[in-house]
Amino acid sequence: MFRDVVRRHPDKLALIYEATGEKWTFRWLDEYSNAVANYFYQQGFRLGDVIAIFMESRPEFVGLWLGMAKVGIEAALINFNLRLDSLVYCVTTSGAKAVIFGGELASAISEVNGMLGKNMAKFCSGDYNPDVVPVETRHLDPLLNTASKLPPSQVPVKGLDDRLFYIYTSGTTGIARSMVNVEVIQYIGEICRYLLNQPVREAETQHCVRLAVGNGLRPTIWEEFTKRFRIKQIGEFYGATECNCSIANLDGKVGACGFNSRILPNVYPIRLVKVNEDTMEPIRDSRGLCISCRPGEPGLLVGQINQRDPLRRFDGYVSESATNKKIAYNVFEKGDQAYLSGDVLVMDELGYMYFRDRSGDTFRWRGENVSTTEVEGILSHILNQTDVAVYGVEVPGVEGKAGMAAIADPEAKVNPNVLYQELQKVLPPYARPIFLRFLPQVDTTGTFKIQKTRLQREGFDPHQTSDRLHFLDLKLGKYVPLDEYLYERICAGKVAL
């Protein structure tokens, strides 16, 4: 397919790199990738071998994996934010025989050089500083300049079931852009909320966008986003790269991430099944089969596996144990297998599905389930799209976990008790955060997923942070500052929660 495009449009732009103004035509990309294919084949790399690519986003990144694919070499696409142990793990778990890194990441490779193994070949693309790169590193650019740019003579026959490259879940990065003579845009995670948080500009409605496709658009801002930016249709979807139960909202139903027919459910064999909310293990009936949820009941999304059907198969991960954890048996019927998404959704009477939580994003408080995703959305909406992380924290001697919200408030403008008055209007008592933490910013991943591990570990202990902490005093009906004295009293069970 790529060769056909090159033949038809050799001088058409294929890649535009805004950082430097570079523009690659299809002919240029084809010749570069041919040089990659010919060089690495000449170096002895063959069908099924893996080479890791560790560089920031630029045209060479595309040319490298494309060139490798032309001779059957599989690329492992490494997140350029990784360092030390995480970097070593991601490179070595792929079984890579070599790593190509950008000159901008030379110091990161040097830090782990001793842990990558003596047999790991290293190639540097871009700026080459011999004082920074490991001594055995080869400068790739001049080597590619001398390699043949003709199509490789050894082209393996590969099909739908063969690997193109390895990707790693939850690690890519991206920047939201808006351009005029564009009709479809893609959004991820919190981008829509970030855009809403920007000052209103005249240019924001001067576009031709008719459809925005993505996932993670919170129902609380759905209509506000479409009205302000005049987006005619939202194509919200649910899915993961490896899953077999993707769904999509094709008719703009506000808040829904997909649809599955309740009249003909077997046409697309996915289900919401009841689970133990603490362990996320499916609950089974007397026959040992999973129990389907009724409309309005949240449940784990599962998809029946059929390895003979390209749309229903599940190929899993490099790690066999990780693959096995995603498979359940005897789900729809005896002897079948199903993919466990790890995500909780809820279906309405018509068959529209709504994302509820990712596994681990709920906690129980006072016998009720609290959805961190829901509370985050409401808090953020009240605070004009401020970054918010909601999580459960353990309190000594108290059953369940108390809700805590970390709120980005760099200028100390948020009034906790004005916030509480608003929360009383929109959240049930059990879902209102017991603890508040005001901090300069809330850490997120490259895909804008909120990072909560450190926040949960530090909890509401004032010894662990200098951030402002508040406690919901139910007797006073307001948030009060949480100091070391109050912390000790709460831990001793002397304060009512």
Coordinates of C-alpha atoms in Angstrom, one line a residue:
M1 CA 0.0 0.0 0.0
F2 CA 2.8 2.4 0.9
R3 CA 4.7 1.6 -2.3
D4 CA 1.5 2.3 -4.3
V5 CA 1.1 5.7 -2.7
V6 CA 4.8 6.5 -3.5
R7 CA 4.2 5.6 -7.2
R8 CA 1.1 7.7 -7.5
H9 CA 2.2 10.7 -5.4
P10 CA 6.0 10.7 -5.1
D11 CA 6.3 14.5 -4.5
K12 CA 3.3 14.9 -2.3
L13 CA 4.1 15.8 1.4
A14 CA 4.1 12.8 3.7
L15 CA 5.4 14.3 6.9
I16 CA 5.6 17.8 8.2
Y17 CA 7.9 18.4 11.2
E18 CA 7.0 21.7 12.7
A19 CA 9.9 21.9 15.2
T20 CA 12.4 22.5 12.4
G21 CA 10.2 23.2 9.4
E22 CA 11.3 19.9 7.7
K23 CA 9.0 18.5 5.0
W24 CA 9.3 14.9 3.8
T25 CA 7.8 13.8 0.5
F26 CA 6.6 10.2 0.0
R27 CA 9.7 9.7 -2.3
W28 CA 12.0 10.9 0.4
L29 CA 10.4 8.8 3.1
D30 CA 10.5 5.8 0.8
E31 CA 14.2 6.2 0.0
Y32 CA 15.1 6.8 3.6
S33 CA 13.2 3.7 4.7
N34 CA 14.9 1.7 1.9
A35 CA 18.3 2.8 3.2
V36 CA 17.2 1.6 6.7
A37 CA 16.1 -1.7 5.4
N38 CA 19.2 -2.3 3.3
Y39 CA 21.6 -1.3 6.0
F40 CA 20.2 -3.4 8.8
Y41 CA 19.8 -6.4 6.5
Q42 CA 23.4 -6.0 5.5
Q43 CA 24.3 -6.0 9.3
G44 CA 22.8 -9.4 9.7
F45 CA 19.3 -8.5 11.1
R46 CA 16.6 -10.8 9.8
L47 CA 12.9 -11.6 9.8
G48 CA 11.6 -11.5 13.4
D49 CA 14.6 -9.7 14.9
V50 CA 13.7 -6.8 17.2
I51 CA 15.3 -3.4 17.3
A52 CA 14.2 -0.8 19.9
I53 CA 13.7 2.8 18.8
F54 CA 14.1 5.4 21.5
M55 CA 13.8 9.0 20.2
E56 CA 11.6 12.0 20.4
S57 CA 8.9 12.5 17.7
R58 CA 10.5 13.4 14.4
P59 CA 10.3 12.1 10.8
E60 CA 13.2 9.6 11.2
F61 CA 11.1 7.8 13.8
V62 CA 8.6 6.9 11.1
G63 CA 11.3 6.1 8.5
L64 CA 13.1 3.7 10.9
W65 CA 10.2 1.4 11.8
L66 CA 8.9 1.6 8.2
G67 CA 12.3 0.6 6.9
M68 CA 12.6 -2.3 9.4
A69 CA 9.2 -3.6 8.4
K70 CA 10.3 -3.8 4.7
V71 CA 12.7 -6.6 5.7
G72 CA 10.7 -8.1 8.5
I73 CA 12.5 -6.6 11.4
E74 CA 10.2 -5.6 14.3
A75 CA 10.6 -2.3 16.0
A76 CA 10.0 -1.8 19.7
L77 CA 8.7 1.7 20.1
I78 CA 10.0 3.1 23.4
N79 CA 8.5 6.0 25.2
F80 CA 11.1 8.7 25.2
N81 CA 10.1 9.8 28.7
L82 CA 11.4 6.6 30.3
R83 CA 14.6 6.5 32.3
L84 CA 16.7 4.1 34.3
D85 CA 15.0 0.8 35.4
S86 CA 11.8 1.5 33.4
L87 CA 13.8 2.2 30.3
V88 CA 15.9 -1.0 30.7
Y89 CA 12.8 -3.1 31.3
C90 CA 10.9 -1.8 28.2
V91 CA 14.0 -2.4 26.0
T92 CA 14.9 -5.8 27.3
T93 CA 11.4 -7.2 27.6
S94 CA 11.0 -6.9 23.8
G95 CA 14.0 -9.1 23.2
A96 CA 15.7 -6.3 21.2
K97 CA 19.1 -7.1 19.7
A98 CA 19.9 -3.4 19.2
V99 CA 18.6 0.1 20.2
I100 CA 18.5 3.2 18.0
F101 CA 18.3 6.3 20.1
G102 CA 18.1 10.0 19.2
G103 CA 21.1 12.1 20.1
E104 CA 18.8 14.1 22.4
L105 CA 18.5 11.0 24.5
A106 CA 22.1 10.0 24.6
S107 CA 22.5 10.7 28.3
A108 CA 19.5 8.5 29.1
I109 CA 21.1 5.6 27.3
S110 CA 24.5 6.3 28.9
E111 CA 22.9 6.0 32.3
V112 CA 21.7 2.5 31.6
N113 CA 24.4 1.3 29.3
G114 CA 25.8 -1.2 31.7
M115 CA 22.3 -2.7 32.3
L116 CA 21.4 -3.2 28.6
G117 CA 24.0 -6.1 28.2
K118 CA 27.2 -6.3 26.3
N119 CA 25.6 -7.7 23.2
M120 CA 23.2 -4.8 22.7
A121 CA 24.2 -2.9 19.6
K122 CA 23.7 0.8 19.8
F123 CA 23.0 3.3 17.0
C124 CA 22.7 7.1 17.4
S125 CA 20.5 9.1 15.1
G126 CA 20.7 12.9 15.0
D127 CA 23.2 14.9 17.0
Y128 CA 26.2 12.7 17.8
N129 CA 28.4 13.7 20.7
P130 CA 31.2 11.2 21.4
D131 CA 31.6 12.6 24.9
V132 CA 28.0 11.6 25.8
V133 CA 27.2 8.4 23.9
P134 CA 28.5 5.0 25.0
V135 CA 31.9 4.2 23.4
E136 CA 30.6 1.4 21.2
T137 CA 27.8 3.5 19.7
R138 CA 27.7 3.8 15.9
H139 CA 26.5 7.1 14.3
L140 CA 23.6 5.9 12.1
D141 CA 23.1 8.9 9.9
P142 CA 26.3 8.7 7.8
L143 CA 25.8 4.9 7.6
L144 CA 22.4 5.4 6.1
N145 CA 23.7 8.0 3.7
T146 CA 25.9 5.4 2.1
A147 CA 23.4 2.6 2.0
S148 CA 21.4 1.8 -1.1
K149 CA 18.1 3.7 -1.5
L150 CA 16.7 1.1 -3.9
P151 CA 13.9 -1.2 -2.6
P152 CA 15.4 -4.1 -0.7
S153 CA 15.7 -7.3 -2.7
Q154 CA 14.8 -9.5 0.3
V155 CA 11.2 -8.8 1.0
P156 CA 9.5 -11.3 3.4
V157 CA 5.9 -12.4 2.8
K158 CA 4.0 -11.1 5.8
G159 CA 0.2 -11.3 6.5
L160 CA -2.4 -10.0 8.9
D161 CA -1.3 -12.2 11.8
D162 CA 2.4 -11.1 11.6
R163 CA 3.8 -8.5 13.9
L164 CA 4.6 -5.0 12.6
F165 CA 6.1 -3.6 15.8
Y166 CA 5.7 -3.6 19.6
I167 CA 3.9 -0.8 21.3
Y168 CA 3.6 -0.2 25.1
T169 CA 0.3 0.7 26.7
S170 CA -0.3 4.0 28.4
G171 CA 2.8 5.9 27.3
T172 CA 2.4 7.9 24.1
T173 CA 2.4 11.7 23.9
G174 CA 0.6 14.2 21.8
I175 CA -0.3 17.8 21.3
A176 CA -3.7 19.1 20.5
R177 CA -3.8 21.3 17.4
S178 CA -6.5 23.1 15.6
M179 CA -6.0 24.0 11.9
V180 CA -8.3 25.7 9.2
N181 CA -9.2 23.3 5.6
V182 CA -9.3 20.2 8.4
E183 CA -12.7 18.4 8.9
V184 CA -11.9 15.7 11.5
I185 CA -9.8 16.1 14.6
Q186 CA -8.8 13.6 17.3
Y187 CA -8.8 14.2 21.0
I188 CA -7.5 12.1 23.9
G189 CA -7.9 12.3 27.6
E190 CA -8.3 15.7 29.1
I191 CA -7.5 17.8 26.0
C192 CA -11.1 19.0 25.6
R193 CA -11.1 20.2 29.2
Y194 CA -7.8 22.0 28.7
L195 CA -9.2 23.7 25.6
L196 CA -12.3 24.8 27.6
N197 CA -10.0 26.3 30.2
Q198 CA -8.4 28.7 27.6
P199 CA -9.7 32.2 27.2
V200 CA -12.3 32.6 24.5
R201 CA -10.8 33.6 21.1
E202 CA -12.6 34.6 17.9
A203 CA -10.6 32.1 15.9
E204 CA -11.8 29.1 17.8
T205 CA -15.0 28.9 15.8
Q206 CA -13.4 29.7 12.4
H207 CA -12.9 26.1 11.3
C208 CA -14.4 23.4 9.1
V209 CA -14.3 20.6 11.8
R210 CA -17.5 18.5 11.5
L211 CA -16.3 15.5 13.7
A212 CA -14.1 15.1 16.8
V213 CA -13.1 11.5 17.4
G214 CA -11.5 10.2 20.6
N215 CA -12.1 9.0 24.1
G216 CA -12.2 10.5 27.6
L217 CA -14.5 13.4 26.9
R218 CA -16.3 13.7 30.3
P219 CA -20.1 14.0 30.2
T220 CA -19.9 17.0 32.5
I221 CA -18.3 19.1 29.7
W222 CA -19.6 17.3 26.6
E223 CA -22.3 19.8 25.6
E224 CA -20.3 22.8 26.7
F225 CA -17.4 21.8 24.5
T226 CA -19.5 21.1 21.4
K227 CA -21.4 24.4 21.7
R228 CA -18.4 26.6 22.4
F229 CA -16.2 25.3 19.6
R230 CA -19.1 24.5 17.3
I231 CA -18.3 20.8 16.9
K232 CA -21.2 19.2 15.0
Q233 CA -20.5 15.6 16.1
I234 CA -18.5 13.8 18.8
G235 CA -17.3 10.3 17.9
E236 CA -16.5 9.1 21.4
F237 CA -15.3 5.5 21.5
Y238 CA -14.1 2.9 24.0
G239 CA -11.2 0.6 23.3
A240 CA -7.6 -0.4 23.9
T241 CA -5.1 -1.4 21.3
E242 CA -5.1 -5.1 22.3
C243 CA -8.8 -5.5 23.2
N244 CA -11.5 -7.3 21.2
C245 CA -14.4 -5.4 22.6
S246 CA -14.2 -1.9 21.2
I247 CA -17.3 0.2 20.9
A248 CA -18.2 3.5 19.4
N249 CA -20.8 6.3 19.7
L250 CA -21.9 6.9 16.1
D251 CA -24.9 9.0 16.7
G252 CA -23.8 11.7 19.2
K253 CA -25.6 10.4 22.3
V254 CA -24.2 12.7 25.0
G255 CA -21.9 11.0 27.4
A256 CA -22.0 7.6 25.7
C257 CA -18.8 5.8 24.6
G258 CA -20.6 3.2 22.6
F259 CA -23.6 1.1 21.9
N260 CA -24.5 -2.6 21.7
S261 CA -27.9 -3.9 20.7
R262 CA -30.0 -5.3 23.5
I263 CA -32.3 -6.9 20.9
L264 CA -29.5 -8.8 19.1
P265 CA -26.7 -8.9 21.7
N266 CA -25.0 -12.0 20.1
V267 CA -24.2 -10.1 16.9
Y268 CA -21.4 -8.5 18.8
P269 CA -20.5 -10.8 21.7
I270 CA -19.6 -8.4 24.4
R271 CA -21.2 -8.1 27.9
L272 CA -21.1 -6.2 31.1
V273 CA -20.7 -8.8 33.9
K274 CA -21.0 -8.4 37.6
V275 CA -17.7 -8.3 39.5
N276 CA -16.4 -8.2 43.0
E277 CA -15.6 -4.5 43.3
D278 CA -12.6 -5.1 45.6
T279 CA -10.9 -7.8 43.5
M280 CA -12.5 -7.1 40.1
E281 CA -13.1 -10.9 39.8
P282 CA -16.3 -11.8 37.9
I283 CA -19.1 -13.1 40.1
R284 CA -20.5 -16.4 38.9
D285 CA -23.9 -18.2 39.1
S286 CA -24.7 -21.7 40.2
R287 CA -23.6 -23.0 36.8
G288 CA -20.2 -21.3 37.1
L289 CA -20.9 -18.8 34.4
C290 CA -20.6 -15.0 34.6
I291 CA -23.7 -13.0 35.5
S292 CA -24.8 -10.3 33.0
C293 CA -25.7 -6.8 34.3
R294 CA -29.1 -5.3 34.0
P295 CA -29.5 -1.8 32.6
G296 CA -28.2 0.7 35.1
E297 CA -25.9 -1.8 36.8
P298 CA -22.2 -1.1 36.4
G299 CA -20.1 -4.1 35.3
L300 CA -16.9 -5.2 33.8
L301 CA -16.8 -5.1 30.0
V302 CA -15.7 -8.5 28.5
G303 CA -15.5 -9.7 24.9
Q304 CA -15.8 -13.3 23.8
I305 CA -12.6 -14.6 22.3
N306 CA -12.6 -16.3 18.9
Q307 CA -9.0 -16.9 17.6
R308 CA -10.3 -17.7 14.1
D309 CA -12.0 -14.2 13.8
P310 CA -9.7 -11.3 13.3
L311 CA -12.1 -9.0 15.2
R312 CA -12.7 -11.3 18.1
R313 CA -9.2 -12.7 18.6
F314 CA -6.9 -11.8 21.5
D315 CA -3.2 -12.0 20.8
G316 CA -2.1 -10.6 24.2
Y317 CA 1.2 -9.4 25.3
V318 CA 4.9 -10.4 25.1
S319 CA 4.5 -11.6 28.7
E320 CA 2.5 -14.8 28.9
S321 CA 1.5 -14.3 32.5
A322 CA 0.2 -10.8 31.6
T323 CA -1.8 -12.3 28.8
N324 CA -3.3 -15.0 31.0
K325 CA -4.5 -12.4 33.6
K326 CA -6.6 -10.9 30.8
I327 CA -8.5 -14.1 30.0
A328 CA -11.5 -15.6 31.8
Y329 CA -13.0 -19.0 31.1
N330 CA -16.6 -20.2 31.2
V331 CA -18.0 -16.7 30.7
F332 CA -20.9 -16.8 28.3
E333 CA -21.1 -20.6 28.1
K334 CA -19.1 -23.6 29.2
G335 CA -15.7 -23.9 27.6
D336 CA -15.5 -20.4 26.1
Q337 CA -12.9 -17.6 26.8
A338 CA -13.3 -13.9 27.1
Y339 CA -11.1 -10.9 27.3
L340 CA -11.3 -8.9 30.6
S341 CA -11.1 -5.2 29.8
G342 CA -10.4 -4.1 33.4
D343 CA -12.9 -1.3 32.9
V344 CA -16.3 -0.7 34.5
L345 CA -19.1 0.6 32.2
V346 CA -22.9 0.9 32.6
M347 CA -25.5 0.3 29.9
D348 CA -28.9 2.1 29.7
E349 CA -32.2 0.6 28.6
L350 CA -31.5 1.3 24.9
G351 CA -28.0 -0.2 24.8
Y352 CA -25.9 2.9 25.1
M353 CA -22.8 2.4 27.2
Y354 CA -21.1 4.9 29.5
F355 CA -17.6 4.7 30.9
R356 CA -17.7 4.4 34.7
D357 CA -14.2 3.5 36.0
R358 CA -10.9 1.9 35.2
S359 CA -10.2 -1.0 37.6
G360 CA -8.7 0.5 40.8
D361 CA -10.5 3.8 40.3
T362 CA -13.3 3.1 42.7
F363 CA -13.2 2.8 46.5
R364 CA -15.8 1.9 49.1
W365 CA -16.8 4.4 51.8
R366 CA -19.6 3.9 54.3
G367 CA -20.8 0.9 52.4
E368 CA -21.1 2.8 49.1
N369 CA -19.0 2.7 45.9
V370 CA -17.3 6.0 45.1
S371 CA -16.3 6.6 41.5
T372 CA -13.1 8.7 41.3
T373 CA -13.7 9.5 37.7
E374 CA -17.2 10.9 38.5
V375 CA -16.0 13.0 41.4
E376 CA -13.0 14.3 39.5
G377 CA -15.3 15.4 36.7
I378 CA -17.7 17.2 39.0
L379 CA -14.9 18.9 41.0
S380 CA -13.1 20.0 37.9
H381 CA -16.4 21.4 36.5
I382 CA -17.1 23.4 39.6
L383 CA -13.5 24.8 39.6
N384 CA -13.6 25.9 36.0
Q385 CA -11.7 22.9 34.6
T386 CA -9.0 22.8 37.2
D387 CA -6.8 19.7 37.3
V388 CA -8.1 17.4 40.1
A389 CA -7.1 13.9 41.3
V390 CA -9.5 11.9 43.5
Y391 CA -8.5 8.8 45.4
G392 CA -9.2 6.8 48.5
V393 CA -7.0 6.9 51.6
E394 CA -6.9 4.6 54.6
V395 CA -7.8 6.0 58.0
P396 CA -6.6 3.9 61.0
G397 CA -9.5 1.9 62.5
V398 CA -12.0 2.9 59.9
E399 CA -13.5 0.6 57.4
G400 CA -13.1 1.4 53.7
K401 CA -11.3 4.4 52.3
A402 CA -12.0 8.0 52.8
G403 CA -12.2 10.2 49.7
M404 CA -9.4 12.7 49.2
A405 CA -9.1 15.3 46.4
A406 CA -5.8 16.8 45.3
I407 CA -6.6 20.1 43.5
A408 CA -4.2 22.2 41.5
D409 CA -4.3 25.7 43.1
P410 CA -0.9 27.4 42.5
E411 CA -2.2 30.9 43.5
A412 CA -4.2 29.7 46.5
K413 CA -7.5 31.0 45.1
V414 CA -9.8 28.1 45.9
N415 CA -12.0 28.7 49.0
P416 CA -12.6 25.2 50.5
N417 CA -15.9 26.1 52.0
V418 CA -17.4 27.7 49.0
L419 CA -16.3 24.5 47.2
Y420 CA -18.1 22.5 49.9
Q421 CA -21.3 24.4 49.4
E422 CA -21.2 23.5 45.7
L423 CA -20.4 19.9 46.4
Q424 CA -23.4 19.5 48.7
K425 CA -25.6 20.4 45.7
V426 CA -24.2 17.8 43.3
L427 CA -22.6 14.9 45.3
P428 CA -24.2 12.5 47.8
P429 CA -22.6 12.7 51.3
Y430 CA -20.6 9.5 50.9
A431 CA -18.9 10.9 47.7
R432 CA -17.9 14.2 49.1
P433 CA -14.1 14.3 49.7
I434 CA -13.2 14.0 53.4
F435 CA -9.7 15.4 52.8
L436 CA -8.5 18.1 50.4
R437 CA -5.0 18.8 49.3
F438 CA -4.1 22.0 47.4
L439 CA -0.9 21.8 45.4
P440 CA 0.8 23.7 42.6
Q441 CA 0.0 21.1 40.0
V442 CA -1.4 17.6 39.5
D443 CA 1.0 15.3 37.8
T444 CA -0.2 13.6 34.6
T445 CA 1.1 11.1 32.1
G446 CA 1.9 11.9 28.5
T447 CA -1.7 11.0 27.7
F448 CA -3.1 13.2 30.4
K449 CA -4.0 10.4 32.8
I450 CA -3.7 11.6 36.3
Q451 CA -0.9 10.1 38.4
K452 CA -2.1 9.2 41.8
T453 CA 0.5 6.7 43.2
R454 CA 2.5 9.3 45.1
L455 CA -0.6 11.1 46.3
Q456 CA -2.1 7.9 47.7
R457 CA 1.1 7.0 49.4
E458 CA 1.4 10.3 51.2
G459 CA -2.3 10.3 52.1
F460 CA -3.5 13.1 54.5
D461 CA -0.3 13.0 56.6
P462 CA 1.0 16.6 57.1
H463 CA 4.4 15.2 57.8
Q464 CA 4.6 14.0 54.2
T465 CA 3.9 17.3 52.4
S466 CA 4.0 21.0 52.8
D467 CA 0.9 21.4 50.6
R468 CA -2.2 22.8 52.2
L469 CA -4.4 20.1 53.7
H470 CA -8.1 20.4 54.8
F471 CA -10.4 18.1 56.7
L472 CA -14.2 17.9 56.4
D473 CA -15.5 18.5 59.9
L474 CA -19.1 17.2 59.7
K475 CA -20.0 18.8 63.1
L476 CA -19.0 22.2 61.9
G477 CA -20.2 21.5 58.4
K478 CA -17.1 22.9 56.7
Y479 CA -13.5 22.1 55.8
V480 CA -10.9 23.0 58.4
P481 CA -7.1 23.2 58.1
L482 CA -5.5 19.9 58.8
D483 CA -2.4 20.2 61.0
E484 CA -0.3 17.7 62.9
Y485 CA -2.5 17.9 66.0
L486 CA -5.7 17.2 64.1
Y487 CA -4.0 14.5 62.1
E488 CA -3.0 12.7 65.3
R489 CA -6.5 12.9 66.7
I490 CA -8.0 11.5 63.5
C491 CA -5.6 8.6 63.5
A492 CA -6.4 8.0 67.2
G493 CA -10.1 7.7 66.4
K494 CA -11.0 10.9 68.4
V495 CA -12.6 12.7 65.5
A496 CA -15.8 11.8 63.8
L497 CA -15.6 11.1 60.1

